[in-house]
mmCIF file of C-alpha atoms in Angstrom:
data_model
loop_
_atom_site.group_PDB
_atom_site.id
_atom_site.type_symbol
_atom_site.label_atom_id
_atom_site.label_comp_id
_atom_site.label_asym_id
_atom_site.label_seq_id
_atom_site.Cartn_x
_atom_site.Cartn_y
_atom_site.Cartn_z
ATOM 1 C CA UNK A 1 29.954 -5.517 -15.355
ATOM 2 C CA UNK A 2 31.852 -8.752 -16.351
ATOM 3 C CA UNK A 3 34.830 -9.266 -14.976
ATOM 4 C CA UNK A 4 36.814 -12.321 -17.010
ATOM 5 C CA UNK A 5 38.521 -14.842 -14.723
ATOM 6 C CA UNK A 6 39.955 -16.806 -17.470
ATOM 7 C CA UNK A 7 42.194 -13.943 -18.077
ATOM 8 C CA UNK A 8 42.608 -12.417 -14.268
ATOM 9 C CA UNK A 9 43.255 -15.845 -12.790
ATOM 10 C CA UNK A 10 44.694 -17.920 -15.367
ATOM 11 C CA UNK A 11 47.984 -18.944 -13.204
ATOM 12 C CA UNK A 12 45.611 -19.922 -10.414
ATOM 13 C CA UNK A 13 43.432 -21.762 -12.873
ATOM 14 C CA UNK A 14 46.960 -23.627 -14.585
ATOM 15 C CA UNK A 15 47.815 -24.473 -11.096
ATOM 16 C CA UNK A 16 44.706 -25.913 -10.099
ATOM 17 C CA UNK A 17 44.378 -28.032 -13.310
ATOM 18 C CA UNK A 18 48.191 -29.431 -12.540
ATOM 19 C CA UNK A 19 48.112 -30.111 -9.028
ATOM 20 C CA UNK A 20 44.310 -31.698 -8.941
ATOM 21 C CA UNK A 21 44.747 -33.599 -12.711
ATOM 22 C CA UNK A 22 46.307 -37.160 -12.415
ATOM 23 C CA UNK A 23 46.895 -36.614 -15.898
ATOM 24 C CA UNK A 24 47.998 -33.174 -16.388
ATOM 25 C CA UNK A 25 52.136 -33.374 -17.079
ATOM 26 C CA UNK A 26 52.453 -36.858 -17.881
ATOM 27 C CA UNK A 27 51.330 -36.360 -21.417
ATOM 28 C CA UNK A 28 52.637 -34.935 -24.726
ATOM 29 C CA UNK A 29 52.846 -31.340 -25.316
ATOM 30 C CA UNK A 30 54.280 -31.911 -29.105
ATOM 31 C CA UNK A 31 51.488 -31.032 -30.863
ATOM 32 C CA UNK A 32 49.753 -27.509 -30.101
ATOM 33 C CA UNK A 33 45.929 -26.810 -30.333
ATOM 34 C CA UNK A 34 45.573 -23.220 -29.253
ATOM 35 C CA UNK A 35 43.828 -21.422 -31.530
ATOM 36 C CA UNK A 36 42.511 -24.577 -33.316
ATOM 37 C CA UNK A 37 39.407 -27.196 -32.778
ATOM 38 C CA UNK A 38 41.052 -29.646 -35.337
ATOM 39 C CA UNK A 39 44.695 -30.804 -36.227
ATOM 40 C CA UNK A 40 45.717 -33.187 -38.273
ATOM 41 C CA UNK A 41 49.080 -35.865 -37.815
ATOM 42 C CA UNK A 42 51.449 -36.826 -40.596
ATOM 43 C CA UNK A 43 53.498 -39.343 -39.668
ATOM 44 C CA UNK A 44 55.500 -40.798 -42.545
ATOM 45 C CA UNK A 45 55.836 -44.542 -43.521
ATOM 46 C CA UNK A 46 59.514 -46.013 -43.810
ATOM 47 C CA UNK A 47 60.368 -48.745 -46.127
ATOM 48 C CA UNK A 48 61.950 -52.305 -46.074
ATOM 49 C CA UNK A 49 65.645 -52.174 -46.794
ATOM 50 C CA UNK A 50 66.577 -54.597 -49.506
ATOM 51 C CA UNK A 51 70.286 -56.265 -50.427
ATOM 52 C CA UNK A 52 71.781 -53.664 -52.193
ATOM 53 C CA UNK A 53 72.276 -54.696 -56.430
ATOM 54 C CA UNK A 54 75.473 -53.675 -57.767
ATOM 55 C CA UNK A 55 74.937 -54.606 -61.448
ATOM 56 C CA UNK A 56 70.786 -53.069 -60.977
ATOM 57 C CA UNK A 57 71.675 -50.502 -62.777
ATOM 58 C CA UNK A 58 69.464 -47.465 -61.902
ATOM 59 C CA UNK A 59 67.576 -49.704 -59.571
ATOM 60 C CA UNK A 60 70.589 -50.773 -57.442
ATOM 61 C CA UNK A 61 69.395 -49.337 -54.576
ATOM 62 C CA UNK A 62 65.814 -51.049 -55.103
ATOM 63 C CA UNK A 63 62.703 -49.831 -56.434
ATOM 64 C CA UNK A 64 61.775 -46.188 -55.777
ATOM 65 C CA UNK A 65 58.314 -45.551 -53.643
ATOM 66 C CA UNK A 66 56.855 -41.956 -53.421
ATOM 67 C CA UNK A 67 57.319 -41.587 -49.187
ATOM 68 C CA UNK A 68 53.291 -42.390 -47.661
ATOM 69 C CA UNK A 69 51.563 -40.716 -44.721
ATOM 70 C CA UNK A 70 49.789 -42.245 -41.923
ATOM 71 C CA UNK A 71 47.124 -38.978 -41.387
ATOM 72 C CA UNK A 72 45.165 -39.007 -37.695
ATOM 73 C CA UNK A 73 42.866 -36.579 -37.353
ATOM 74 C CA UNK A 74 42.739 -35.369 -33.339
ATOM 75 C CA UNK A 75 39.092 -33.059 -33.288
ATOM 76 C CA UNK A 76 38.508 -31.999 -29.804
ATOM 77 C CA UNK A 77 34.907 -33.287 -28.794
ATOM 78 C CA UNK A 78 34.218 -32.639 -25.205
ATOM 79 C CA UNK A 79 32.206 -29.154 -24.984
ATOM 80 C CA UNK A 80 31.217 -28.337 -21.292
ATOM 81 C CA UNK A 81 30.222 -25.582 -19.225
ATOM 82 C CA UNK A 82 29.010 -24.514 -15.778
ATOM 83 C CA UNK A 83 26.937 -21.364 -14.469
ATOM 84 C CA UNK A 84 25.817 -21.131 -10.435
ATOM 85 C CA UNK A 85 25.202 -17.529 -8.555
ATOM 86 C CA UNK A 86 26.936 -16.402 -5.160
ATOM 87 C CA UNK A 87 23.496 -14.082 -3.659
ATOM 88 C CA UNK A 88 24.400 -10.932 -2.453
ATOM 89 C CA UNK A 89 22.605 -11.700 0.616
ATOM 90 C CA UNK A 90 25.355 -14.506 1.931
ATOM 91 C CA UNK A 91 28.263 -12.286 0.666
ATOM 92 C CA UNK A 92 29.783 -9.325 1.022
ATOM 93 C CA UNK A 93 29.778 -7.185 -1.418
ATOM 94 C CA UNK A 94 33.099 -6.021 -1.931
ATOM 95 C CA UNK A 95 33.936 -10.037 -1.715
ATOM 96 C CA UNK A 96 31.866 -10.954 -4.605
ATOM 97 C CA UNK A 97 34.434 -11.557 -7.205
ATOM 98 C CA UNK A 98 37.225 -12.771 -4.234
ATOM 99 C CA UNK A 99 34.699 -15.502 -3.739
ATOM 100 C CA UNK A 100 33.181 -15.917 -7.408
ATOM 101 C CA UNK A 101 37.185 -16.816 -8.098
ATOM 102 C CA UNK A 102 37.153 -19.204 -5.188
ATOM 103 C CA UNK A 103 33.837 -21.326 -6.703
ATOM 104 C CA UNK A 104 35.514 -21.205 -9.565
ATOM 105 C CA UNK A 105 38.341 -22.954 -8.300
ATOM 106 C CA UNK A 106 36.294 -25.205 -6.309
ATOM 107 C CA UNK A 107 34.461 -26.279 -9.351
ATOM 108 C CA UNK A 108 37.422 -27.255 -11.777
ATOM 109 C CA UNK A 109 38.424 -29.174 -8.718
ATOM 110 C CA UNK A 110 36.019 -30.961 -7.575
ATOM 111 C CA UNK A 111 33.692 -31.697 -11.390
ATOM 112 C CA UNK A 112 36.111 -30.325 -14.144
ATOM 113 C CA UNK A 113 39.446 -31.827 -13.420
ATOM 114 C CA UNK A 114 38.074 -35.216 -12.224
ATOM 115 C CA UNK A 115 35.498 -35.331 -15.298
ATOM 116 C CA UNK A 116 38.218 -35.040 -17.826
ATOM 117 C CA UNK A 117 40.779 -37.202 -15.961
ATOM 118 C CA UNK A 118 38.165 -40.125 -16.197
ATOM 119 C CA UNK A 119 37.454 -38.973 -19.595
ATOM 120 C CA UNK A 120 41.184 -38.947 -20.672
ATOM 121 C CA UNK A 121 41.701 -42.484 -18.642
ATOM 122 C CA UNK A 122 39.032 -44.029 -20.674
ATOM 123 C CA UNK A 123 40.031 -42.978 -24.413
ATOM 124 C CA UNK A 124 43.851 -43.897 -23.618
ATOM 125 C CA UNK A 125 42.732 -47.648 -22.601
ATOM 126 C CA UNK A 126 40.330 -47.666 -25.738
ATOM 127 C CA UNK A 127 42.466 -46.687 -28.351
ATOM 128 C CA UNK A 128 45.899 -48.751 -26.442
ATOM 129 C CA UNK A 129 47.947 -50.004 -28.625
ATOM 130 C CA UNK A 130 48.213 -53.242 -26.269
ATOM 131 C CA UNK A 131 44.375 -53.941 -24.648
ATOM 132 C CA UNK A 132 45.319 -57.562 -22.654
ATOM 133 C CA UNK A 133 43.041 -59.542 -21.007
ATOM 134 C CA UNK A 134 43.303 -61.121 -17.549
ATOM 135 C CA UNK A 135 41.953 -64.511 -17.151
ATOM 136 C CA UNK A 136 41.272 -63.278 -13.222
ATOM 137 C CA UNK A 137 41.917 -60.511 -11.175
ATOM 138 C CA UNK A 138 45.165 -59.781 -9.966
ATOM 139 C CA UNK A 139 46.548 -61.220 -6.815
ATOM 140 C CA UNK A 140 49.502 -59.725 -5.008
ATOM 141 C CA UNK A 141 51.544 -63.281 -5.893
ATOM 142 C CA UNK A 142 51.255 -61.888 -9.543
ATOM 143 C CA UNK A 143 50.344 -58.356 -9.854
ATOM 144 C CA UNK A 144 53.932 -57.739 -10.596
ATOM 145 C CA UNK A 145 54.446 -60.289 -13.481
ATOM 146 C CA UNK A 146 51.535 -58.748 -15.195
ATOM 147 C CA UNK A 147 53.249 -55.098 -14.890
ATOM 148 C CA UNK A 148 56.525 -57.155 -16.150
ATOM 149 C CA UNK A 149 54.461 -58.261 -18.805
ATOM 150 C CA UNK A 150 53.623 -54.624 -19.647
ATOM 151 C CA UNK A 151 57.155 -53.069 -19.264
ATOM 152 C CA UNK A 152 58.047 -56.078 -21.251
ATOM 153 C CA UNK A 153 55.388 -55.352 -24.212
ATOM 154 C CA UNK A 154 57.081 -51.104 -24.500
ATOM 155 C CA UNK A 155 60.194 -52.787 -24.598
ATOM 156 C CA UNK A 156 59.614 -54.890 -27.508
ATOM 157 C CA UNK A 157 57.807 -51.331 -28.960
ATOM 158 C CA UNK A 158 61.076 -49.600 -28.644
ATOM 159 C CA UNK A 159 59.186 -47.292 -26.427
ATOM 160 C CA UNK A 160 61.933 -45.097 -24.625
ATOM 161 C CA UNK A 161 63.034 -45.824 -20.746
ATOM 162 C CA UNK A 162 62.060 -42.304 -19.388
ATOM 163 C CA UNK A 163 58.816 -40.983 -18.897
ATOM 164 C CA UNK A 164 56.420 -44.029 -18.840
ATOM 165 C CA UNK A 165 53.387 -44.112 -16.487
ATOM 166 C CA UNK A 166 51.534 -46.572 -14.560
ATOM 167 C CA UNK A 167 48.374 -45.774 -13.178
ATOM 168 C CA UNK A 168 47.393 -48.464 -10.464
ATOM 169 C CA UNK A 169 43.903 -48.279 -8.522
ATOM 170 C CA UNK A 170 44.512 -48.005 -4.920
ATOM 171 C CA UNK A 171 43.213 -52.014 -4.912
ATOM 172 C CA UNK A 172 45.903 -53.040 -7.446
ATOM 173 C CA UNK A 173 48.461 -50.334 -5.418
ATOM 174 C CA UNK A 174 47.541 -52.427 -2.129
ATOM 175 C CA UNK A 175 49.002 -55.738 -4.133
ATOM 176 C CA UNK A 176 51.773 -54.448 -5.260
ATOM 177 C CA UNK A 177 52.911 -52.979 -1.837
ATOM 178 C CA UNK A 178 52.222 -56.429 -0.444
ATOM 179 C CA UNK A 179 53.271 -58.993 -2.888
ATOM 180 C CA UNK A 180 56.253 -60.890 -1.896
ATOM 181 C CA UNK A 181 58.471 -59.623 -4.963
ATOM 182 C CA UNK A 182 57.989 -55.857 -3.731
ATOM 183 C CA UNK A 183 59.198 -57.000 -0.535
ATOM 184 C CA UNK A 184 62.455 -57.831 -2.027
ATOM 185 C CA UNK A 185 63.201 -54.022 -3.313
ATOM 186 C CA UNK A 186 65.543 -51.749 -1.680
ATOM 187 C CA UNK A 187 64.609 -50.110 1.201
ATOM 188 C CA UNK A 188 64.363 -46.159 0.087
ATOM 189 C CA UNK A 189 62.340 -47.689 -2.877
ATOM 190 C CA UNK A 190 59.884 -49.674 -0.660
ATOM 191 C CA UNK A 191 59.328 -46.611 1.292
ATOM 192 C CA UNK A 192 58.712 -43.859 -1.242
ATOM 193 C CA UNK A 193 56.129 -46.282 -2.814
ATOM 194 C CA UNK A 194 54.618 -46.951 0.625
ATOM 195 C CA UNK A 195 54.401 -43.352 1.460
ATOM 196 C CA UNK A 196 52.525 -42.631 -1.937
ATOM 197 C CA UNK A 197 55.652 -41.141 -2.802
ATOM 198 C CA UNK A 198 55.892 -40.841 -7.175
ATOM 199 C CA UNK A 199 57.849 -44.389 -6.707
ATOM 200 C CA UNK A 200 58.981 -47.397 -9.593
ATOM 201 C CA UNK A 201 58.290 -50.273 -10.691
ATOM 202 C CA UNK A 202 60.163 -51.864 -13.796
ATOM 203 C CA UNK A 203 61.410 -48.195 -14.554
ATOM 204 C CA UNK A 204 57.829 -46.960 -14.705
ATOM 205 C CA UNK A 205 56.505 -44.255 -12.163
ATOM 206 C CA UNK A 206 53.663 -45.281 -9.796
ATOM 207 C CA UNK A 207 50.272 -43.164 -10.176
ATOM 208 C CA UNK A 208 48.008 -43.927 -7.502
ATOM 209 C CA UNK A 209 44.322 -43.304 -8.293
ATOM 210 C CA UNK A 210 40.906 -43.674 -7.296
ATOM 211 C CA UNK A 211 39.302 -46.715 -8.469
ATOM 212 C CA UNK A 212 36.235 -44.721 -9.678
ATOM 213 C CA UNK A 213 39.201 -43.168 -12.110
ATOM 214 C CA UNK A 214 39.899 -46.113 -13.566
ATOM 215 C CA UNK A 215 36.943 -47.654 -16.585
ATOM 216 C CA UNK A 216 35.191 -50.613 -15.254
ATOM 217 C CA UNK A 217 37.251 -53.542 -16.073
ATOM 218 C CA UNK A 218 40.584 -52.208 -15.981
ATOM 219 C CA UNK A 219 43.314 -53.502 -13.688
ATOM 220 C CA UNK A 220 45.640 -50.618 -14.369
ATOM 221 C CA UNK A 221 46.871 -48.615 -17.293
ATOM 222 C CA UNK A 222 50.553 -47.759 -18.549
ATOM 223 C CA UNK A 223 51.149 -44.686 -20.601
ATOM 224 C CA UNK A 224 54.565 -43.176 -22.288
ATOM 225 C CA UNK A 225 54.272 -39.012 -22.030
ATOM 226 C CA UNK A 226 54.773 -39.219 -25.586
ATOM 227 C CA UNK A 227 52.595 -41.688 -26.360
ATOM 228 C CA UNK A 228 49.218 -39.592 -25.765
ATOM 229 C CA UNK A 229 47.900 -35.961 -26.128
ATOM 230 C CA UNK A 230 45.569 -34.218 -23.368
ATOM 231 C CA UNK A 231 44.724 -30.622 -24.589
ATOM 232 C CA UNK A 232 42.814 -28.520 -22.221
ATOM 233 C CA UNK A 233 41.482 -25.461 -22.604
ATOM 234 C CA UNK A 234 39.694 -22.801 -20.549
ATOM 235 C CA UNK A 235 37.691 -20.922 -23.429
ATOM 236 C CA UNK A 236 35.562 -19.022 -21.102
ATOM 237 C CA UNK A 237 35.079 -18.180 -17.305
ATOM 238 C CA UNK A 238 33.523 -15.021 -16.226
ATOM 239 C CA UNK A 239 31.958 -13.044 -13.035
ATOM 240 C CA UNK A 240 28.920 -11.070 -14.160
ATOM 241 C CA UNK A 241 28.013 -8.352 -10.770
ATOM 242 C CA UNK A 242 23.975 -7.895 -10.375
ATOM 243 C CA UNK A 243 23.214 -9.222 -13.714
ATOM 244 C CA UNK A 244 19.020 -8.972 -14.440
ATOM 245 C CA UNK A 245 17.535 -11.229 -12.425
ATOM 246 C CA UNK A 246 20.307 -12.035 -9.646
ATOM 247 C CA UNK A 247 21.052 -9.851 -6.533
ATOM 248 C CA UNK A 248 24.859 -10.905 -6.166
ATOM 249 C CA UNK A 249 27.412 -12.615 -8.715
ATOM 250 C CA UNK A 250 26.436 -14.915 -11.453
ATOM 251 C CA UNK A 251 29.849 -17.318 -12.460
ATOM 252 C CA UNK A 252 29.838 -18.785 -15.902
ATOM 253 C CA UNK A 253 32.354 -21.210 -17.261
ATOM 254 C CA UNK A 254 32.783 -22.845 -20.448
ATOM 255 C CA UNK A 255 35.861 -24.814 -21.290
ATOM 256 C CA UNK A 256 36.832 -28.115 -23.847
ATOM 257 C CA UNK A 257 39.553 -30.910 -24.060
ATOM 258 C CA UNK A 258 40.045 -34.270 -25.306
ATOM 259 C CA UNK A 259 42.346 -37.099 -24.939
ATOM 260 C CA UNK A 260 44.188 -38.868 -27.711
ATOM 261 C CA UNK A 261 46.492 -41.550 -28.656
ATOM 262 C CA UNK A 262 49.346 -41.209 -30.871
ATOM 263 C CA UNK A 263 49.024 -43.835 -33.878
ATOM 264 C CA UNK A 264 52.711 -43.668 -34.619
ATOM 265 C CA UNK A 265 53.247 -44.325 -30.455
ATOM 266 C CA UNK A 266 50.866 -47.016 -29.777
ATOM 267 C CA UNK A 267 52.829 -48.584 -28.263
ATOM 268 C CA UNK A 268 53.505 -46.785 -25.121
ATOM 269 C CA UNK A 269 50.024 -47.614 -24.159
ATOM 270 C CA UNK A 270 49.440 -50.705 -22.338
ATOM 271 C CA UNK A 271 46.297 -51.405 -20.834
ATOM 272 C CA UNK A 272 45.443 -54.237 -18.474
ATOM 273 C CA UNK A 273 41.898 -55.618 -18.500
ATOM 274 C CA UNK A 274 39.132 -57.892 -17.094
ATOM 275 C CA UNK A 275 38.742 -61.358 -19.614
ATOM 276 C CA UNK A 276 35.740 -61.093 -21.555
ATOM 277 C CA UNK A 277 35.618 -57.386 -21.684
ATOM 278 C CA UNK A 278 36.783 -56.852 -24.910
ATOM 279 C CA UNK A 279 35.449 -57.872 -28.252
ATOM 280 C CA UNK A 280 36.459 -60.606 -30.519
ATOM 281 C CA UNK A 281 38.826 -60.038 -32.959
ATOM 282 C CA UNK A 282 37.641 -60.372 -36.562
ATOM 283 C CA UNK A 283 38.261 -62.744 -38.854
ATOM 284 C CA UNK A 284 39.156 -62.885 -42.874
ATOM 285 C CA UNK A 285 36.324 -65.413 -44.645
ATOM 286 C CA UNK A 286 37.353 -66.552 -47.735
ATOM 287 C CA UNK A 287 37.175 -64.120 -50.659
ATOM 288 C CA UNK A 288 38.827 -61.694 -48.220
ATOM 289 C CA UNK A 289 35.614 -59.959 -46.373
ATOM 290 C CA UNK A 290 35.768 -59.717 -43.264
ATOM 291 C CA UNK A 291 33.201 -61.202 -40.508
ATOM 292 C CA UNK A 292 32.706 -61.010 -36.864
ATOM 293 C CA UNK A 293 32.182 -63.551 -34.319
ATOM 294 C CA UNK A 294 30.677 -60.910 -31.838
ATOM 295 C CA UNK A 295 26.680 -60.113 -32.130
ATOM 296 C CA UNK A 296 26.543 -56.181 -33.066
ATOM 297 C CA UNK A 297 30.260 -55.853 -33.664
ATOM 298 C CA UNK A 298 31.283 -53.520 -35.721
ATOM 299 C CA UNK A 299 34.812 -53.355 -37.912
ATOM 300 C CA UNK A 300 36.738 -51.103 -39.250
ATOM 301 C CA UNK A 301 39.555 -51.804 -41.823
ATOM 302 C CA UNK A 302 41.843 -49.889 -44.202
ATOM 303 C CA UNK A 303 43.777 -51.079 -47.166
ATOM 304 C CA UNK A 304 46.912 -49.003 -47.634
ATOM 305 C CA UNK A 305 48.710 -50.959 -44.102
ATOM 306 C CA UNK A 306 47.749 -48.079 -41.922
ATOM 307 C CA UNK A 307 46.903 -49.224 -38.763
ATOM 308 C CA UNK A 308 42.737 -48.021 -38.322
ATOM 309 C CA UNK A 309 42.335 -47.616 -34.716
ATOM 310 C CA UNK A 310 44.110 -44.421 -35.677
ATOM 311 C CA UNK A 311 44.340 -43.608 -39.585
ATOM 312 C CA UNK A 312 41.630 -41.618 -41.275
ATOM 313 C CA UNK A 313 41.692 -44.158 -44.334
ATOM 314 C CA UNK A 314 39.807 -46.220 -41.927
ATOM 315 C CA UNK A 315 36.366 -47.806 -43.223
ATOM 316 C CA UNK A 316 33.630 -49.414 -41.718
ATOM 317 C CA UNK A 317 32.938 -53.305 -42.714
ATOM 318 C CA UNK A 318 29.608 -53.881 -44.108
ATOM 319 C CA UNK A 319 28.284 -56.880 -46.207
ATOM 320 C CA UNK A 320 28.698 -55.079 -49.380
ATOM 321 C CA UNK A 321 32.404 -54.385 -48.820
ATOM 322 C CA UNK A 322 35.282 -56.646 -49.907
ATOM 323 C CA UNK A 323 38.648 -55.324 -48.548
ATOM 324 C CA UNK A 324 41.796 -55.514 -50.985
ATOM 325 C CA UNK A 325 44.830 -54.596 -49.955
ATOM 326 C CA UNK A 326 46.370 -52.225 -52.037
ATOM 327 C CA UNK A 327 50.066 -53.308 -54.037
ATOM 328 C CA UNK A 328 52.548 -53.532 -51.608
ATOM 329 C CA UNK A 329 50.531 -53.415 -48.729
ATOM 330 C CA UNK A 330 47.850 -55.456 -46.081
ATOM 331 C CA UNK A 331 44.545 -55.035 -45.155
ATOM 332 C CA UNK A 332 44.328 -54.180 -41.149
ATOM 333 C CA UNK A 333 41.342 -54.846 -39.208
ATOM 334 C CA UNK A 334 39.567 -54.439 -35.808
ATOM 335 C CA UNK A 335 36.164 -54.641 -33.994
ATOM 336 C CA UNK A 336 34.280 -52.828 -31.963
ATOM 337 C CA UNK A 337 31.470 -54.240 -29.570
ATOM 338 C CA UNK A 338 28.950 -51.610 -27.707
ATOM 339 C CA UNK A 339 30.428 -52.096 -24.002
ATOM 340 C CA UNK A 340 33.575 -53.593 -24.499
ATOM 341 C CA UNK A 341 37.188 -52.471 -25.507
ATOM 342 C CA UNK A 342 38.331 -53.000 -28.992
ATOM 343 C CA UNK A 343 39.812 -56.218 -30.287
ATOM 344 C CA UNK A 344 43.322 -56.612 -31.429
ATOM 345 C CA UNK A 345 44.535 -55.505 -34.784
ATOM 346 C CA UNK A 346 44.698 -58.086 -37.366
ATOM 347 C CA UNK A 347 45.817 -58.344 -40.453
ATOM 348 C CA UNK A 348 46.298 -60.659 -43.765
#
């Protein structure tokens, strides 16, 4: 007999997920997976306003442009699953599935969650829409003007007030607390932060995490909630009682997620890292290909303006290619180095 704990305990299982995820309810929830392993993102292109002709006749208003999508294709990737047995000899019988519920719960908690928090941590700071570079690690006389330089860089993105993220290692957490411009806060501020409290700084609500979180390199990571995607699913999770060849309960558990970035939102993800940890951006040679000062890079580039860290137009530089932009628009390039972040986007 199976008894199905995906569907017995699934508010126990929600709850875990929420309260042991770092993650879990500081991301989107526009976009809805259930059901589906693949989903695809218009998001329209808008168009240059021009001086408006009053003797243009039928083109007063400028010339007319069929409306363009910027598609992103969001496939979830990460497949796991789990299977241990609770032996009838350490158990009680009539406890088998009270405790086969319990490993359950221990599991998402102590491998699941954590696995696809670091997972989720580490696509958001590789496809950021702002990956900058430290000369040197932080120090607590500038750890805040590099987070100023961050809330400054959504600003400038439009991104909105509310609802932006910082996640802070408890290193970079330690410098904030004790650099001298934190010490010139207001009190009930200083406190809350101190006390691990969900406090602020420059509008933008403190996440404390473990530094093993974090992906090597990175001093700390800003998000906007509608800036990135983290779909989770439970697809299976089951007790099976005295199945052949186990005395006791057998626990199997299959679930998959992923982690995205919104194209069209880039720019509510701000990522903080080490110098020298990302790779260099590309560069047009003359004839318009593009080259690489990087050993092994490897660039990607579309011609209709969409941006490629995120458009599925995007196509991989080789020596045979020679990117045109197409009429109206520019060619937009990046690279890609085996261990290191992607460059910045450039364009011509």
């Amino acid at each position: 007999m199976a008894i199905n704990l995906a569907t017995k305990y699934s508010d126990q299982i929600a709850e875990v997920f929420t309260r042991a995820s770092f993650i879990k309810g500081k991301t989107a929830e526009t976009f809805d997976l259930t059901g589906v392993k693949t989903l695809k993102v218009y998001t329209p292109i808008t168009v240059e306003e021009v001086d408006y002709d009053r003797d243009g006749g039928l083109a007063r208003y400028g010339d007319v442009t069929e409306m363009q999508d910027v598609v992103q294709e969001l496939t979830m990737t990460q497949d796991k699953a789990f299977t241990l047995t609770i032996d009838k000899g350490n158990n009680l019988d009539q406890n088998l599935v009270k405790n086969a519920a319990d490993m359950l719960r221990l599991q998402l908690n102590e491998k699941s969650t954590p696995a696809a928090d670091k997972y989720a941590f580490k696509r958001f700071v590789t496809m950021a829409g702002t990956i900058a570079e430290s000369e040197a690690k932080p120090t607590k006389s500038d750890i805040i003007s590099k987070i100023a330089d961050a809330s400054q860089a959504l600003d400038d993105a439009l991104v909105p007030d509310d609802n932006r993220y910082i996640y802070l290692t408890s290193e970079m957490y330690k410098l904030v607390c004790t650099s001298d411009e934190f010490a010139g806060v207001d009190v009930l501020a200083r406190q809350s932060i101190a006390k691990g409290v969900c406090g602020e700084v420059f509008g933008m609500n403190v996440v404390r995490v473990p530094k093993s979180y974090l992906p090597d390199d990175v001093y700390f990571l800003v998000t906007h909630k509608d800036a990135v995607l983290m779909p989770y699913k439970i697809a299976d999770a089951k007790v099976h009682e005295d199945p052949v060849g186990v005395s006791g309960a057998l626990i199997e558990g299959r679930h998959y997620y992923d982690a995205y970035v919104l194209g069209a939102k880039c720019g509510g993800v701000y990522a903080l890292v080490a110098k020298g940890s990302t790779t260099a951006a590309p560069t047009f040679a003359e004839g318009g290909t593009l080259s690489s000062t990087t050993s092994g890079a490897t660039i990607y580039y579309t011609v209709d303006g969409s941006d490629p860290r995120y458009s599925d137009s995007a196509k991989v530089c080789d020596a045979d290619d020679v990117p045109a932009a197409e009429e109206g628009c520019k060619v937009r390039a990046y690279a890609v180095a085996t261990g290191k972040y992607p460059s910045a986007l450039v364009e011509k």
